[in-house]
Short mmCIF file of N, CA and C in Angstrom, two decimals:
data_model
loop_
_atom_site.label_atom_id
_atom_site.label_comp_id
_atom_site.label_asym_id
_atom_site.label_seq_id
_atom_site.Cartn_x
_atom_site.Cartn_y
_atom_site.Cartn_z
N UNK A 1 21.74 6.75 84.42
CA UNK A 1 22.68 7.51 85.44
C UNK A 1 21.94 7.68 87.01
N UNK A 2 22.43 7.72 87.66
CA UNK A 2 22.14 7.97 89.19
C UNK A 2 23.16 8.92 89.89
N UNK A 3 22.03 10.26 90.30
CA UNK A 3 22.66 11.21 90.91
C UNK A 3 22.65 11.05 92.35
N UNK A 4 23.59 11.34 93.54
CA UNK A 4 23.82 11.68 94.53
C UNK A 4 22.60 12.63 95.42
N UNK A 5 21.97 11.80 96.15
CA UNK A 5 20.76 12.54 96.66
C UNK A 5 21.54 13.78 97.81
N UNK A 6 20.94 15.21 97.58
CA UNK A 6 21.53 16.19 98.43
C UNK A 6 21.15 15.43 100.04
N UNK A 7 22.79 16.26 100.86
CA UNK A 7 22.25 15.78 102.26
C UNK A 7 21.27 16.38 102.71
N UNK A 8 20.26 15.56 103.18
CA UNK A 8 19.21 15.98 104.42
C UNK A 8 19.51 15.35 105.82
N UNK A 9 19.70 16.48 106.89
CA UNK A 9 19.83 16.46 108.24
C UNK A 9 19.44 14.87 108.79
N UNK A 10 18.19 14.99 108.27
CA UNK A 10 17.78 13.17 108.94
C UNK A 10 17.92 12.18 108.27
N UNK A 11 19.11 12.18 107.09
CA UNK A 11 19.27 10.93 106.83
C UNK A 11 19.81 10.09 107.64
N UNK A 12 19.17 8.75 107.78
CA UNK A 12 19.30 7.59 108.58
C UNK A 12 18.12 7.19 108.74
N UNK A 13 17.98 7.77 110.04
CA UNK A 13 16.30 7.24 111.04
C UNK A 13 16.01 8.49 111.41
N UNK A 14 14.50 8.51 111.98
CA UNK A 14 14.14 9.72 112.31
C UNK A 14 13.33 10.22 111.42
N UNK A 15 13.03 11.75 111.14
CA UNK A 15 12.71 12.42 110.42
C UNK A 15 12.66 14.27 110.90
N UNK A 16 12.44 14.67 109.94
CA UNK A 16 11.86 16.24 110.28
C UNK A 16 12.02 17.01 111.55
N UNK A 17 11.46 16.16 112.37
CA UNK A 17 11.12 16.65 113.54
C UNK A 17 11.95 15.91 114.63
N UNK A 18 13.09 15.06 114.64
CA UNK A 18 14.07 14.95 115.03
C UNK A 18 14.84 15.76 115.64
N UNK A 19 15.45 15.72 116.84
CA UNK A 19 16.32 16.75 117.25
C UNK A 19 17.25 16.70 116.82
N UNK A 20 17.80 17.95 116.59
CA UNK A 20 19.18 18.25 115.72
C UNK A 20 20.17 18.02 116.56
N UNK A 21 21.55 17.63 116.05
CA UNK A 21 22.84 17.09 117.17
C UNK A 21 24.07 18.40 116.52
N UNK A 22 24.79 18.62 117.55
CA UNK A 22 25.83 19.11 116.80
C UNK A 22 26.39 19.00 115.70
N UNK A 23 26.71 17.75 115.37
CA UNK A 23 27.09 17.51 114.37
C UNK A 23 26.20 17.90 112.45
N UNK A 24 24.78 17.58 113.26
CA UNK A 24 24.05 18.16 112.04
C UNK A 24 23.81 19.49 111.61
N UNK A 25 24.20 20.64 113.15
CA UNK A 25 24.63 21.68 112.71
C UNK A 25 25.33 21.89 111.78
N UNK A 26 26.61 21.50 112.57
CA UNK A 26 27.70 21.84 111.65
C UNK A 26 28.02 21.63 110.27
N UNK A 27 27.23 20.13 110.09
CA UNK A 27 26.85 20.02 108.55
C UNK A 27 26.45 20.96 107.47
N UNK A 28 24.90 21.71 108.52
CA UNK A 28 24.58 22.79 107.69
C UNK A 28 24.81 23.94 107.62
N UNK A 29 26.07 24.42 108.70
CA UNK A 29 26.94 25.46 108.40
C UNK A 29 28.16 25.24 107.16
N UNK A 30 28.45 24.38 107.23
CA UNK A 30 29.40 23.91 106.33
C UNK A 30 28.76 24.21 105.01
N UNK A 31 27.41 23.39 104.79
CA UNK A 31 26.28 23.80 103.45
C UNK A 31 26.46 25.24 103.24
N UNK A 32 26.13 26.04 104.06
CA UNK A 32 26.06 27.52 103.95
C UNK A 32 27.19 28.23 103.82
N UNK A 33 28.55 27.86 104.43
CA UNK A 33 29.81 28.41 104.06
C UNK A 33 30.22 28.02 102.80
N UNK A 34 29.58 27.04 102.01
CA UNK A 34 30.55 26.62 100.90
C UNK A 34 29.56 27.77 99.96
N UNK A 35 28.33 28.01 100.40
CA UNK A 35 27.16 28.58 99.46
C UNK A 35 27.57 30.04 99.43
N UNK A 36 28.11 30.51 100.50
CA UNK A 36 28.56 32.01 100.69
C UNK A 36 29.92 32.12 100.21
N UNK A 37 30.54 31.05 99.83
CA UNK A 37 31.82 31.21 99.34
C UNK A 37 31.87 31.02 97.57
N UNK A 38 31.08 30.85 97.14
CA UNK A 38 30.64 30.56 95.89
C UNK A 38 29.42 31.58 95.29
N UNK A 39 29.21 32.70 96.25
CA UNK A 39 28.83 34.05 95.81
C UNK A 39 26.85 33.50 95.89
N UNK A 40 26.53 32.54 96.82
CA UNK A 40 25.04 31.96 96.40
C UNK A 40 24.58 33.20 97.65
N UNK A 41 25.07 33.32 98.80
CA UNK A 41 24.18 34.06 99.60
C UNK A 41 25.17 35.74 99.70
N UNK A 42 24.31 36.57 100.25
CA UNK A 42 25.48 37.95 100.74
C UNK A 42 25.45 37.27 102.18
N UNK A 43 26.67 38.40 102.36
CA UNK A 43 27.16 38.35 104.13
C UNK A 43 26.27 38.65 104.84
N UNK A 44 25.15 39.28 104.85
CA UNK A 44 24.13 39.38 106.17
C UNK A 44 22.99 38.13 106.11
N UNK A 45 22.94 37.70 104.72
CA UNK A 45 22.00 36.30 104.65
C UNK A 45 22.68 35.26 105.24
N UNK A 46 23.77 35.30 105.00
CA UNK A 46 24.57 34.34 105.51
C UNK A 46 24.90 33.88 107.13
N UNK A 47 24.97 35.24 107.53
CA UNK A 47 25.03 35.09 108.87
C UNK A 47 24.08 35.21 110.07
N UNK A 48 22.45 35.48 109.12
CA UNK A 48 21.17 35.20 109.66
C UNK A 48 21.17 33.71 109.41
N UNK A 49 21.38 33.19 108.75
CA UNK A 49 21.34 32.01 108.41
C UNK A 49 22.16 30.96 109.59
N UNK A 50 23.60 31.33 109.62
CA UNK A 50 24.15 30.36 110.71
C UNK A 50 23.69 30.87 111.96
N UNK A 51 23.46 32.14 112.60
CA UNK A 51 22.74 31.92 113.36
C UNK A 51 21.37 31.05 113.73
N UNK A 52 20.59 30.91 112.92
CA UNK A 52 19.59 30.05 113.36
C UNK A 52 19.54 28.65 113.04
N UNK A 53 20.77 28.40 112.17
CA UNK A 53 21.19 27.06 111.98
C UNK A 53 21.82 26.50 113.52
N UNK A 54 22.43 27.49 114.34
CA UNK A 54 23.08 27.13 115.52
C UNK A 54 22.25 27.17 116.82
N UNK A 55 20.86 27.87 116.10
CA UNK A 55 19.85 27.63 117.16
C UNK A 55 18.29 27.25 117.12
N UNK A 56 18.80 25.98 116.12
CA UNK A 56 18.10 25.16 115.30
C UNK A 56 17.99 23.81 116.23
N UNK A 57 16.30 23.63 116.57
CA UNK A 57 16.10 22.27 117.79
C UNK A 57 15.92 21.09 116.89
N UNK A 58 15.43 21.33 115.85
CA UNK A 58 15.14 20.04 114.41
C UNK A 58 15.96 20.00 113.68
N UNK A 59 16.27 18.82 113.18
CA UNK A 59 16.76 18.61 111.85
C UNK A 59 15.66 19.71 110.34
N UNK A 60 14.36 19.29 110.70
CA UNK A 60 13.66 19.77 109.81
C UNK A 60 14.11 21.39 109.99
N UNK A 61 14.05 22.26 110.76
CA UNK A 61 14.64 23.57 110.52
C UNK A 61 15.52 23.75 109.99
N UNK A 62 16.70 22.95 110.37
CA UNK A 62 18.18 23.04 109.32
C UNK A 62 17.79 22.60 108.02
N UNK A 63 16.87 21.47 107.76
CA UNK A 63 16.53 21.36 106.08
C UNK A 63 16.18 22.72 105.56
N UNK A 64 15.20 23.18 106.20
CA UNK A 64 14.72 24.70 105.63
C UNK A 64 15.74 25.39 105.34
N UNK A 65 17.51 25.60 105.95
CA UNK A 65 17.89 26.58 105.87
C UNK A 65 19.05 26.61 104.57
N UNK A 66 18.95 25.19 104.47
CA UNK A 66 20.50 24.89 103.49
C UNK A 66 19.32 24.30 102.38
N UNK A 67 17.82 24.19 102.00
CA UNK A 67 17.28 23.73 100.92
C UNK A 67 17.45 24.57 99.48
N UNK A 68 17.77 25.38 99.45
CA UNK A 68 17.92 26.12 98.69
C UNK A 68 19.39 26.52 98.01
N UNK A 69 20.39 25.24 99.10
CA UNK A 69 21.76 25.66 98.34
C UNK A 69 22.09 24.42 97.91
N UNK A 70 22.92 24.08 96.79
CA UNK A 70 23.81 22.86 96.44
C UNK A 70 24.56 22.08 97.98
N UNK A 71 24.44 20.96 97.75
CA UNK A 71 25.10 20.01 99.29
C UNK A 71 26.07 20.41 99.27
N UNK A 72 26.99 21.69 99.13
CA UNK A 72 28.09 21.82 99.10
C UNK A 72 28.87 22.17 97.91
N UNK A 73 30.45 22.36 97.75
CA UNK A 73 30.67 23.14 96.54
C UNK A 73 30.14 22.27 95.45
N UNK A 74 30.11 23.18 93.92
CA UNK A 74 29.84 22.58 93.10
C UNK A 74 30.97 22.75 92.17
N UNK A 75 31.14 21.62 92.09
CA UNK A 75 32.62 21.71 90.64
C UNK A 75 31.88 22.51 89.21
N UNK A 76 32.81 23.23 88.86
CA UNK A 76 32.54 23.64 87.32
C UNK A 76 33.33 22.85 86.40
N UNK A 77 32.56 22.16 85.14
CA UNK A 77 33.38 21.99 84.08
C UNK A 77 33.08 22.63 82.97
N UNK A 78 33.87 22.98 82.19
CA UNK A 78 33.90 23.68 80.96
C UNK A 78 33.68 22.82 79.74
N UNK A 79 32.61 22.67 79.13
CA UNK A 79 32.41 21.92 78.13
C UNK A 79 33.08 22.19 76.80
N UNK A 80 33.19 21.43 75.80
CA UNK A 80 33.97 21.55 74.75
C UNK A 80 33.88 22.98 73.98
N UNK A 81 35.23 23.31 73.38
CA UNK A 81 34.67 25.07 73.09
C UNK A 81 34.97 25.90 73.91
N UNK A 82 34.89 25.43 75.42
CA UNK A 82 34.95 26.84 75.94
C UNK A 82 36.37 26.79 76.55
N UNK A 83 36.88 28.46 76.13
CA UNK A 83 38.64 28.81 76.73
C UNK A 83 38.19 29.66 77.93
N UNK A 84 39.11 29.17 78.73
CA UNK A 84 39.27 29.91 80.11
C UNK A 84 40.04 30.63 79.99
N UNK A 85 39.79 31.72 80.48
CA UNK A 85 40.71 33.08 80.44
C UNK A 85 42.51 32.80 80.91
N UNK A 86 43.48 33.08 80.47
CA UNK A 86 44.44 32.90 81.02
C UNK A 86 44.80 33.17 82.10
N UNK A 87 44.18 34.18 82.44
CA UNK A 87 43.98 35.19 84.29
C UNK A 87 43.92 34.17 85.27
N UNK A 88 42.62 32.89 84.69
CA UNK A 88 42.10 32.45 85.58
C UNK A 88 43.06 31.17 85.54
N UNK A 89 43.89 30.78 84.83
CA UNK A 89 44.82 29.52 84.94
C UNK A 89 46.11 29.51 86.01
N UNK A 90 46.07 28.72 86.63
CA UNK A 90 47.65 28.68 87.45
C UNK A 90 48.65 28.91 86.76
N UNK A 91 49.29 29.99 87.11
CA UNK A 91 50.66 30.03 86.43
C UNK A 91 51.66 28.74 86.31
N UNK A 92 52.15 28.61 85.47
CA UNK A 92 53.26 27.41 85.12
C UNK A 92 54.24 28.13 85.98
N UNK A 93 55.12 27.07 86.84
CA UNK A 93 56.21 27.10 87.48
C UNK A 93 57.36 27.26 86.26
N UNK A 94 57.92 28.33 86.39
CA UNK A 94 59.18 28.11 85.33
C UNK A 94 60.51 26.94 86.23
N UNK A 95 60.78 26.03 84.76
CA UNK A 95 61.76 25.61 84.90
C UNK A 95 63.10 25.71 85.17
N UNK A 96 63.55 24.98 86.33
CA UNK A 96 65.06 25.53 86.66
C UNK A 96 66.27 24.66 85.87
N UNK A 97 67.11 25.96 85.52
CA UNK A 97 68.29 25.89 84.94
C UNK A 97 69.12 24.90 85.50
N UNK A 98 69.54 23.93 84.46
CA UNK A 98 70.02 22.49 84.66
C UNK A 98 71.96 23.15 85.03
N UNK A 99 72.20 24.34 84.12
CA UNK A 99 73.31 25.03 84.41
C UNK A 99 73.68 25.33 85.72
N UNK A 100 72.80 25.68 86.64
CA UNK A 100 72.31 26.75 87.32
C UNK A 100 72.80 25.69 88.69
N UNK A 101 72.26 24.46 88.09
CA UNK A 101 72.23 23.53 89.37
C UNK A 101 73.64 22.77 89.22
N UNK A 102 74.02 23.11 88.11
CA UNK A 102 75.48 22.03 87.72
C UNK A 102 76.44 22.97 88.60
N UNK A 103 76.18 24.66 88.23
CA UNK A 103 77.37 25.83 89.03
C UNK A 103 77.43 25.52 90.71
N UNK A 104 75.77 25.00 91.17
CA UNK A 104 76.10 24.94 92.75
C UNK A 104 77.03 23.62 93.35
N UNK A 105 76.41 22.59 92.48
CA UNK A 105 76.82 20.95 92.86
C UNK A 105 78.76 21.58 92.62
N UNK A 106 79.23 21.90 91.73
CA UNK A 106 80.57 22.44 91.11
C UNK A 106 81.09 23.07 92.44
N UNK A 107 80.06 24.38 92.92
CA UNK A 107 80.67 25.46 93.90
C UNK A 107 80.93 24.21 95.43
N UNK A 108 79.65 23.61 95.64
CA UNK A 108 79.74 22.86 96.90
C UNK A 108 80.73 21.98 96.89
N UNK A 109 81.49 21.34 95.74
CA UNK A 109 82.58 20.35 95.42
C UNK A 109 83.62 20.94 95.37
N UNK A 110 84.02 22.27 95.62
CA UNK A 110 85.12 22.94 95.67
C UNK A 110 85.92 22.56 96.91
N UNK A 111 85.08 22.40 98.06
CA UNK A 111 86.10 22.10 98.97
C UNK A 111 86.60 20.51 99.44
N UNK A 112 85.40 19.42 98.58
CA UNK A 112 85.63 18.39 99.09
C UNK A 112 86.97 17.95 97.68
N UNK A 113 87.09 18.75 97.01
CA UNK A 113 88.15 18.55 95.26
C UNK A 113 89.51 19.64 96.04
N UNK A 114 89.34 20.20 97.25
CA UNK A 114 90.23 21.35 97.13
C UNK A 114 90.75 22.31 95.95
N UNK A 115 89.23 22.60 95.03
CA UNK A 115 89.33 23.83 94.64
C UNK A 115 89.44 23.52 93.18
N UNK A 116 89.68 21.98 92.77
CA UNK A 116 89.56 22.03 91.23
C UNK A 116 88.02 21.65 90.78
N UNK A 117 86.97 22.19 91.43
CA UNK A 117 86.07 22.67 90.77
C UNK A 117 85.06 23.91 91.12
N UNK A 118 86.52 24.82 90.86
CA UNK A 118 85.79 26.04 91.05
C UNK A 118 85.77 27.18 90.09
N UNK A 119 86.91 26.12 88.98
CA UNK A 119 86.51 27.35 87.70
C UNK A 119 85.65 26.52 87.11
N UNK A 120 85.12 25.20 86.78
CA UNK A 120 84.03 24.96 86.64
C UNK A 120 82.41 25.86 87.02
N UNK A 121 82.55 25.74 88.21
CA UNK A 121 81.45 26.09 88.70
C UNK A 121 81.32 27.87 88.41
N UNK A 122 82.54 28.28 88.31
CA UNK A 122 82.58 30.00 87.80
C UNK A 122 82.01 29.67 86.14
N UNK A 123 82.60 29.29 85.24
CA UNK A 123 81.90 29.22 83.76
C UNK A 123 80.28 28.79 83.94
N UNK A 124 79.83 27.98 84.96
CA UNK A 124 78.76 27.70 84.93
C UNK A 124 77.76 28.35 85.13
N UNK A 125 77.88 28.92 86.16
CA UNK A 125 77.46 30.09 86.66
C UNK A 125 76.98 31.17 86.27
N UNK A 126 78.28 31.66 84.94
CA UNK A 126 77.63 32.87 84.19
C UNK A 126 76.89 32.66 83.08
N UNK A 127 77.36 31.23 82.57
CA UNK A 127 76.34 30.73 81.79
C UNK A 127 74.96 30.58 82.00
N UNK A 128 74.76 29.84 83.25
CA UNK A 128 73.44 30.14 83.64
C UNK A 128 72.63 31.57 83.80
N UNK A 129 73.61 32.23 84.63
CA UNK A 129 72.82 33.65 84.29
C UNK A 129 72.54 34.05 83.17
N UNK A 130 73.48 34.02 82.11
CA UNK A 130 73.02 34.39 80.83
C UNK A 130 71.87 33.77 80.26
N UNK A 131 71.94 32.27 80.30
CA UNK A 131 70.86 31.28 79.70
C UNK A 131 69.26 32.03 80.65
N UNK A 132 69.37 32.36 81.69
CA UNK A 132 67.96 32.35 82.76
C UNK A 132 67.55 33.21 82.13
N UNK A 133 68.38 34.56 81.86
CA UNK A 133 67.71 36.27 81.69
C UNK A 133 67.78 35.64 80.12
N UNK A 134 67.79 34.95 79.19
CA UNK A 134 67.31 34.95 77.81
C UNK A 134 66.37 33.87 78.03
N UNK A 135 65.98 32.85 78.64
CA UNK A 135 64.83 32.34 78.57
C UNK A 135 63.70 32.56 79.48
N UNK A 136 63.82 33.03 80.89
CA UNK A 136 63.23 33.09 81.77
C UNK A 136 63.08 31.92 83.09
N UNK A 137 63.90 31.03 82.72
CA UNK A 137 64.12 29.76 83.65
C UNK A 137 64.45 30.51 84.87
N UNK A 138 64.08 29.70 86.19
CA UNK A 138 64.41 30.09 87.60
C UNK A 138 65.89 29.03 88.20
N UNK A 139 66.21 29.66 89.19
CA UNK A 139 67.59 28.94 89.39
C UNK A 139 68.93 30.00 89.55
N UNK A 140 68.21 31.22 89.82
CA UNK A 140 69.36 32.16 89.86
C UNK A 140 69.87 32.31 91.34
N UNK A 141 69.48 31.73 92.57
CA UNK A 141 70.33 31.73 93.62
C UNK A 141 71.34 30.34 93.63
N UNK A 142 70.43 29.44 93.12
CA UNK A 142 71.73 28.28 92.51
C UNK A 142 73.09 28.84 92.03
N UNK A 143 72.78 29.66 90.77
CA UNK A 143 74.22 30.09 89.83
C UNK A 143 74.59 31.25 90.64
N UNK A 144 74.28 31.66 91.57
CA UNK A 144 74.73 32.84 92.30
C UNK A 144 75.88 31.45 93.60
N UNK A 145 75.33 31.06 94.34
CA UNK A 145 75.91 30.35 95.07
C UNK A 145 76.78 29.48 94.23
N UNK A 146 76.89 28.82 93.53
CA UNK A 146 77.94 28.53 92.46
C UNK A 146 79.42 29.26 92.27
N UNK A 147 78.79 30.78 91.61
CA UNK A 147 79.27 31.66 91.57
C UNK A 147 80.56 31.96 92.65
N UNK A 148 79.74 32.27 93.64
CA UNK A 148 80.59 32.78 94.62
C UNK A 148 81.65 31.68 95.34
N UNK A 149 81.07 30.40 95.86
CA UNK A 149 82.03 29.21 95.91
C UNK A 149 83.01 29.22 94.72
N UNK A 150 82.32 29.22 93.24
CA UNK A 150 83.95 29.24 92.92
C UNK A 150 84.99 30.23 92.65
N UNK A 151 84.35 31.60 92.71
CA UNK A 151 85.39 32.54 92.56
C UNK A 151 85.90 32.56 93.93
N UNK A 152 85.51 32.47 95.02
CA UNK A 152 86.05 32.05 96.39
C UNK A 152 87.34 30.74 96.34
N UNK A 153 87.09 29.76 95.24
CA UNK A 153 88.53 28.70 95.19
C UNK A 153 89.29 29.36 94.22
N UNK A 154 88.74 29.99 93.40
CA UNK A 154 89.59 30.45 92.26
C UNK A 154 90.71 31.55 93.22
N UNK A 155 89.97 32.91 93.80
CA UNK A 155 90.80 33.43 94.90
C UNK A 155 91.54 32.89 95.84
N UNK A 156 91.40 31.91 96.17
CA UNK A 156 92.17 30.94 97.25
C UNK A 156 93.36 30.31 96.70
N UNK A 157 92.86 29.74 95.59
CA UNK A 157 94.44 29.21 94.43
C UNK A 157 94.86 30.29 93.79
N UNK A 158 94.98 31.56 93.91
CA UNK A 158 95.78 32.48 93.25
C UNK A 158 96.02 33.19 94.77
N UNK A 159 96.04 33.13 95.86
CA UNK A 159 96.57 33.48 97.12
C UNK A 159 97.41 32.41 97.51
N UNK A 160 97.27 31.33 97.11
CA UNK A 160 98.40 30.33 97.45
C UNK A 160 99.24 30.05 96.55
N UNK A 161 99.24 30.55 95.50
CA UNK A 161 99.99 30.48 94.57
C UNK A 161 101.17 31.59 94.45
N UNK A 162 100.54 32.69 94.59
CA UNK A 162 101.33 34.00 94.75
C UNK A 162 102.21 33.87 96.04
N UNK A 163 101.65 33.23 97.37
CA UNK A 163 102.32 33.36 98.36
C UNK A 163 103.54 32.23 98.15
N UNK A 164 103.20 31.56 97.07
CA UNK A 164 104.35 30.10 96.93
C UNK A 164 105.23 31.11 96.34
N UNK A 165 105.19 31.97 95.37
CA UNK A 165 106.06 32.37 94.65
C UNK A 165 106.90 33.55 95.57
N UNK A 166 106.37 33.94 96.39
CA UNK A 166 106.96 35.42 96.97
C UNK A 166 108.10 34.42 97.74
N UNK A 167 107.71 33.37 98.71
CA UNK A 167 108.71 32.07 99.34
C UNK A 167 109.64 31.49 98.57
N UNK A 168 109.60 31.43 97.44
CA UNK A 168 110.46 30.73 96.50
C UNK A 168 111.41 32.07 95.71
N UNK A 169 110.72 33.07 95.82
CA UNK A 169 112.25 34.33 95.73
C UNK A 169 112.57 34.67 96.69
N UNK A 170 111.99 34.47 97.66
CA UNK A 170 112.47 35.15 99.26
C UNK A 170 113.44 33.97 99.49
N UNK A 171 113.63 33.22 99.63
CA UNK A 171 114.35 32.05 99.96
C UNK A 171 115.54 31.80 98.77
N UNK A 172 115.29 31.70 97.78
CA UNK A 172 116.69 31.69 96.96
C UNK A 172 116.70 32.17 96.01
N UNK A 173 116.39 33.33 95.39
CA UNK A 173 116.59 34.40 94.31
C UNK A 173 117.18 33.98 93.52
#
């Protein structure tokens, strides 16, 4: 098995006495940043090495600054039987409740259906909120959108029917 060779500032042509380019200095500083980020360097040592890297004239001087560091971030692999504490694992994203999505869709469709989907939006919205409290799923905003639009639709129909009855009573008693 062949392992990648660490970055050497003089890879390609020349040698340690070759003059360093801006790109060589930036690559060395990137290696220093990775080492600092991994906790391999203290703050003051990191700052001194970065200052020396920017002041370096040859690639040999840069090689001395990064020679004791891995050449970039080192991936950590857990062997078999190694358990990672739950604290360090990414938090799983909660699943969005399907009834909450349905409530919002029904609520939005009340405009196109002249309020016919208002009652299903209210039923789905209340059902989704109860289910989300019990299961920890997400979608509270979707359920509330469906509820508000559904109740507005129901209130609109109630107002329309009330006005229609008042008009019928007033016109012909």
